[in-house]
PDB file of C-alpha atoms in Angstrom:
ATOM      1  CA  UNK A 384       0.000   0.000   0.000  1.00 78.00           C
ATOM      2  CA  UNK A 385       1.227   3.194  -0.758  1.00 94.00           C
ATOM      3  CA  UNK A 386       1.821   6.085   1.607  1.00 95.00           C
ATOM      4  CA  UNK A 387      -1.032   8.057   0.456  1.00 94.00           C
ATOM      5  CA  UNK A 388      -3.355   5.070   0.694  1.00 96.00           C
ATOM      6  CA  UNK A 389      -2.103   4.448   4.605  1.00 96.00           C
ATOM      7  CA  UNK A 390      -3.060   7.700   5.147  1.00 97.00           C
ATOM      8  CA  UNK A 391      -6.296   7.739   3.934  1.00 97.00           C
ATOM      9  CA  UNK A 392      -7.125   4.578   5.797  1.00 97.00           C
ATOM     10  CA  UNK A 393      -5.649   5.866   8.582  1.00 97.00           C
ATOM     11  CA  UNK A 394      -8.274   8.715   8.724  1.00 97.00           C
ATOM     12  CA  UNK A 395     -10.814   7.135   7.865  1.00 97.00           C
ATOM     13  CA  UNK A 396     -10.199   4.607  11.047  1.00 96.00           C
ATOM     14  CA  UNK A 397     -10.720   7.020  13.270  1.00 97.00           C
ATOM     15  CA  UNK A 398     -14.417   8.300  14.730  1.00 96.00           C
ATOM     16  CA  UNK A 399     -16.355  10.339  13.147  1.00 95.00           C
ATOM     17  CA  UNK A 400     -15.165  13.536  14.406  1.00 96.00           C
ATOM     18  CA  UNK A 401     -11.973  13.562  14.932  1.00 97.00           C
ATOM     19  CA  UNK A 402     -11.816  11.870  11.324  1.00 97.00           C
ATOM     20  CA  UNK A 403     -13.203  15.034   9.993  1.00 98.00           C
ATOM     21  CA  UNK A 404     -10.684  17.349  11.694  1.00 98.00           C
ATOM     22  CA  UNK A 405      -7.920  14.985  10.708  1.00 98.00           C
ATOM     23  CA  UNK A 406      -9.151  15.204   6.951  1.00 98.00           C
ATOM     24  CA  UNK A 407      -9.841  18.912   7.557  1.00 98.00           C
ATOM     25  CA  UNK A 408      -5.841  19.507   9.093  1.00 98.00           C
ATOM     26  CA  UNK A 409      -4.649  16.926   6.126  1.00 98.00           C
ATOM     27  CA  UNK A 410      -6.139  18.715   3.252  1.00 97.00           C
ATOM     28  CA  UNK A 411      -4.734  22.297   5.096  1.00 97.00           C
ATOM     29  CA  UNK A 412      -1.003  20.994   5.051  1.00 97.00           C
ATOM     30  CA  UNK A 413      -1.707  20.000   2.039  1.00 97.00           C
ATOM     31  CA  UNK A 414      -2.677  23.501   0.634  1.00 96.00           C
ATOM     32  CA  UNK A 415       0.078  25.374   2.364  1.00 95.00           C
ATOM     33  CA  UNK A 416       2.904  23.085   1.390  1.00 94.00           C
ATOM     34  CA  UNK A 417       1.533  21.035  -1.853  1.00 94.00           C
ATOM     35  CA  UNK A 418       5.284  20.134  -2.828  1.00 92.00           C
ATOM     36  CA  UNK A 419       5.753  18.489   0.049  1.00 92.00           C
ATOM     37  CA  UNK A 420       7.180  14.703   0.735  1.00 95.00           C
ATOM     38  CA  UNK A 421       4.143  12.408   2.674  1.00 97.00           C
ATOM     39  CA  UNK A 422       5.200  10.430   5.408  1.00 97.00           C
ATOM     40  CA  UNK A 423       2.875   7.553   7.633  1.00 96.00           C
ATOM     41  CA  UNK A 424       4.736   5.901  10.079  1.00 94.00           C
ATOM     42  CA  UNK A 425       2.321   3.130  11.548  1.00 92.00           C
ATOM     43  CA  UNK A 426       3.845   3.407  15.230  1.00 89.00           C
ATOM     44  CA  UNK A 427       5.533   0.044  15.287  1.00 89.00           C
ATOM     45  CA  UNK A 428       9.018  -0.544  15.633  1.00 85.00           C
ATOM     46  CA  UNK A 429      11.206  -2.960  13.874  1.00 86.00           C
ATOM     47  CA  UNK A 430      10.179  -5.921  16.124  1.00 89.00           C
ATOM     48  CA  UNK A 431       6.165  -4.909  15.391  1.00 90.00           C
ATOM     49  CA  UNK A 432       5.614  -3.846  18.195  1.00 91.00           C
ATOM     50  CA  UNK A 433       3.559  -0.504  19.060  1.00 88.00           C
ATOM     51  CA  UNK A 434       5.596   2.123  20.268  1.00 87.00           C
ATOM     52  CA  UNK A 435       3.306   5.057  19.198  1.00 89.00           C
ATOM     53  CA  UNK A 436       0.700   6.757  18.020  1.00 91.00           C
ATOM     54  CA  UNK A 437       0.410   6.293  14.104  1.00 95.00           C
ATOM     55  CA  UNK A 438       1.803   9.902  12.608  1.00 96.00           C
ATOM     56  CA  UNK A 439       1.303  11.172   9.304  1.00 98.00           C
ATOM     57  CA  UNK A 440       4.197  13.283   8.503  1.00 97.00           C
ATOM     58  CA  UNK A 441       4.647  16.162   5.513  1.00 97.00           C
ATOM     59  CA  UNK A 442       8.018  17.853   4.510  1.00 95.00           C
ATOM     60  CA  UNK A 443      11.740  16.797   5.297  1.00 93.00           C
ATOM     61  CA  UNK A 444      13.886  17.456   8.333  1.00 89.00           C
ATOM     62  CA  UNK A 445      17.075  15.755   9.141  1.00 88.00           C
ATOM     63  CA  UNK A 446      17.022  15.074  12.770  1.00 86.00           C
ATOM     64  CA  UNK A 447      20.681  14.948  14.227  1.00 84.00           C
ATOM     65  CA  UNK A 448      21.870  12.956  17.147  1.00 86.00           C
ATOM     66  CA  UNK A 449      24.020  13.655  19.704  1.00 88.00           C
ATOM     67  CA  UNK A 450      26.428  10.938  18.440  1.00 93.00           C
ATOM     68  CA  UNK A 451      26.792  12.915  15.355  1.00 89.00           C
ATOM     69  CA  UNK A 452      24.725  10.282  13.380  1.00 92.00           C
ATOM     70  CA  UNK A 453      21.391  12.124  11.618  1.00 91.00           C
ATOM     71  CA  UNK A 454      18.165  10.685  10.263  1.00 91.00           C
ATOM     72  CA  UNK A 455      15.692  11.930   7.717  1.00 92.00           C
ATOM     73  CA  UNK A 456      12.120  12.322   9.149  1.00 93.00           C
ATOM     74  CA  UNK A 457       8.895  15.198   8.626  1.00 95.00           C
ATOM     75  CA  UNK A 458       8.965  18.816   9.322  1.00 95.00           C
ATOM     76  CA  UNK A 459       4.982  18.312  10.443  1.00 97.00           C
ATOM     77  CA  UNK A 460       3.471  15.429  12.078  1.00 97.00           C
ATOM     78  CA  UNK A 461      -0.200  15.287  12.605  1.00 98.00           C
ATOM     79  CA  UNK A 462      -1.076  12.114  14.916  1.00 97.00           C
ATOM     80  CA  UNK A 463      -4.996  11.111  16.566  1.00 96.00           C
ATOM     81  CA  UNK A 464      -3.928  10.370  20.567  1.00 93.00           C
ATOM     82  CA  UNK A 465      -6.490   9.328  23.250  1.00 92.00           C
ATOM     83  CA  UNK A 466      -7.891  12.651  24.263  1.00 92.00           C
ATOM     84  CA  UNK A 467      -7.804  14.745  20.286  1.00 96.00           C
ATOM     85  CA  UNK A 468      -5.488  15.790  17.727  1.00 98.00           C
ATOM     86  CA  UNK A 469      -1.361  16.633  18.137  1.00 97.00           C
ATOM     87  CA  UNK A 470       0.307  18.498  15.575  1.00 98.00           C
ATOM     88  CA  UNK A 471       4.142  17.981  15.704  1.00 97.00           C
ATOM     89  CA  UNK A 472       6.072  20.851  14.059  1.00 96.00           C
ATOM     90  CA  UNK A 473       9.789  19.875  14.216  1.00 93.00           C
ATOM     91  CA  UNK A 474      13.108  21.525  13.713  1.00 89.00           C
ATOM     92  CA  UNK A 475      12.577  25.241  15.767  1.00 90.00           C
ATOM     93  CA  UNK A 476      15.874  25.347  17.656  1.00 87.00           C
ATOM     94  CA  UNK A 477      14.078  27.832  20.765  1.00 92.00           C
ATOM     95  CA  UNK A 478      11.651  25.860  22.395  1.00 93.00           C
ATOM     96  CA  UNK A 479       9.979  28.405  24.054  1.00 96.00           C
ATOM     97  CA  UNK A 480       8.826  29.565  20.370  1.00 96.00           C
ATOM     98  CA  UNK A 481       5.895  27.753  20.203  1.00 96.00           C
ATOM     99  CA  UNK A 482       3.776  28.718  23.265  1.00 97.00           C
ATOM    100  CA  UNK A 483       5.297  31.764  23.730  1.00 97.00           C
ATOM    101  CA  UNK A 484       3.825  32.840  20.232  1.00 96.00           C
ATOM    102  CA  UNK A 485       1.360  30.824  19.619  1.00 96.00           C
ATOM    103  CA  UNK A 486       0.020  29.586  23.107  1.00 95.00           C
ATOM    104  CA  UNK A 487      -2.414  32.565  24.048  1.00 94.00           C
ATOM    105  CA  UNK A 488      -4.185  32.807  20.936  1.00 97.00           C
ATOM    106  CA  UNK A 489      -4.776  29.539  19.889  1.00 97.00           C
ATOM    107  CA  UNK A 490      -7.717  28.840  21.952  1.00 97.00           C
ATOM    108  CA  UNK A 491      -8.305  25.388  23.968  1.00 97.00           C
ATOM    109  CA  UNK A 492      -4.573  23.819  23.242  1.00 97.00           C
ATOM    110  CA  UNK A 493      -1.822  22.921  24.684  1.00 96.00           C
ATOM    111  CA  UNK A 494       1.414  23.858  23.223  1.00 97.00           C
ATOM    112  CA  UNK A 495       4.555  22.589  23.978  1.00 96.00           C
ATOM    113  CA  UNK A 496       8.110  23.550  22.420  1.00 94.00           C
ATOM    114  CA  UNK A 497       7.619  21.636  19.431  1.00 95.00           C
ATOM    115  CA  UNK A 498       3.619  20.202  19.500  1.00 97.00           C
ATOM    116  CA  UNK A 499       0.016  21.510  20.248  1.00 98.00           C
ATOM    117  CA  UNK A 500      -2.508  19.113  21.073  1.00 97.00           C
ATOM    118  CA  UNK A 501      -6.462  19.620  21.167  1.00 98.00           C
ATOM    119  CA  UNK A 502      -9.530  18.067  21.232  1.00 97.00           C
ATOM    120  CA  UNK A 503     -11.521  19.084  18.177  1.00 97.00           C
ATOM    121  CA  UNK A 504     -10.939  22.008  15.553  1.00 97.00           C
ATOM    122  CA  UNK A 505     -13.874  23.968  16.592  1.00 97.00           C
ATOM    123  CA  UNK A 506     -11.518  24.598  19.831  1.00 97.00           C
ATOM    124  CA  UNK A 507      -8.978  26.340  18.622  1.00 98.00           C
ATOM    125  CA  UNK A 508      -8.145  29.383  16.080  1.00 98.00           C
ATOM    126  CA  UNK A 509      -7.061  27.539  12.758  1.00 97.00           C
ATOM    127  CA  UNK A 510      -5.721  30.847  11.184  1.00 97.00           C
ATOM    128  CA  UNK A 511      -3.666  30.660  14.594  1.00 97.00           C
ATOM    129  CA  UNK A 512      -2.659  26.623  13.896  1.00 98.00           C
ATOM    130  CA  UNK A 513      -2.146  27.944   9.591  1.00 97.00           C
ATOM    131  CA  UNK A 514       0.472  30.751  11.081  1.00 97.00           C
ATOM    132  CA  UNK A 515       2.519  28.168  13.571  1.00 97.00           C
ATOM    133  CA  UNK A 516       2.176  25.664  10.140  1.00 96.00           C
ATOM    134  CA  UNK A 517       4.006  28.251   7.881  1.00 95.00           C
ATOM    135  CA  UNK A 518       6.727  29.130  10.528  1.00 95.00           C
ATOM    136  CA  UNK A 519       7.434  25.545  10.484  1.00 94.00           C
ATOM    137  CA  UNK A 520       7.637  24.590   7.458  1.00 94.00           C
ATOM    138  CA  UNK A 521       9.799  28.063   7.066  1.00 90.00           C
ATOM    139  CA  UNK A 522      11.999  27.119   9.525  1.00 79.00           C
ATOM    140  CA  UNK A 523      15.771  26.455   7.517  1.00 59.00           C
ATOM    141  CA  UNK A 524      17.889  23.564   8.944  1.00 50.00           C
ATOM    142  CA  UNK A 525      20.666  24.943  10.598  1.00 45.00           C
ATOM    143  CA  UNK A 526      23.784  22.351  10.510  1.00 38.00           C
TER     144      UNK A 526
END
């Protein structure tokens, strides 16, 4: 199965609701970053076994360890979790960015230094979420 076809069953797995908000958040990152690589990582590690939430992921960051090694992997995640929605917006090198910025006006999130999590859409400001989108997808890799 291809990556797009993951996640569109991925979506549609979900209940009703939060189905609609993922589709609703998909087809947004979509729109402000068409070019940009897809990405579903199904949560399981090399052994099968579950080790997170299933993430669909847009855009290209090269994560870089503290051994020197680095890894490709998204810019954006968007992932369902127990309680709503997380967005994962990866790559901005001051973590106090995010809520400092973003965390007032939002609405009902929470936002840490590099994710903001919510229930539904219709609790939080999506021109607020769009803004936080575009700064990181903007966001250069430094070296």
């Amino acid at each position: 199965m291809n990556v797009a076809a993951q996640i569109k069953e991925y979506i549609a797995s979900q209940p009703e609701l939060k189905s609609s908000d993922m589709q609703t958040l998909h087809s947004m990152i979509l729109q402000i970053k068409p070019e940009s690589k897809l990405w579903f990582l199904d949560g399981k590690n090399s052994e099968n076994k579950i080790v997170s939430n299933p993430n669909i992921g847009y855009g290209l960051h090269n994560i870089k360890y503290a051994d020197g090694t680095t890894k490709a992997f998204y810019k954006i995640g968007l992932s369902a979790n127990t309680s709503g929605i997380s967005v994962y917006i990866l790559g901005i090198s001051d973590k106090k960015y995010l809520p400092k910025t973003y965390g007032e006006l939002i609405g009902k999130a929470s936002v840490t230094g590099y994710c903001i999590k919510f229930k539904t859409l219709k609790d939080i400001n999506i021109d607020v979420l769009k803004a936080a989108l575009l700064f990181g997808f903007d966001q250069e890799q430094k070296p």
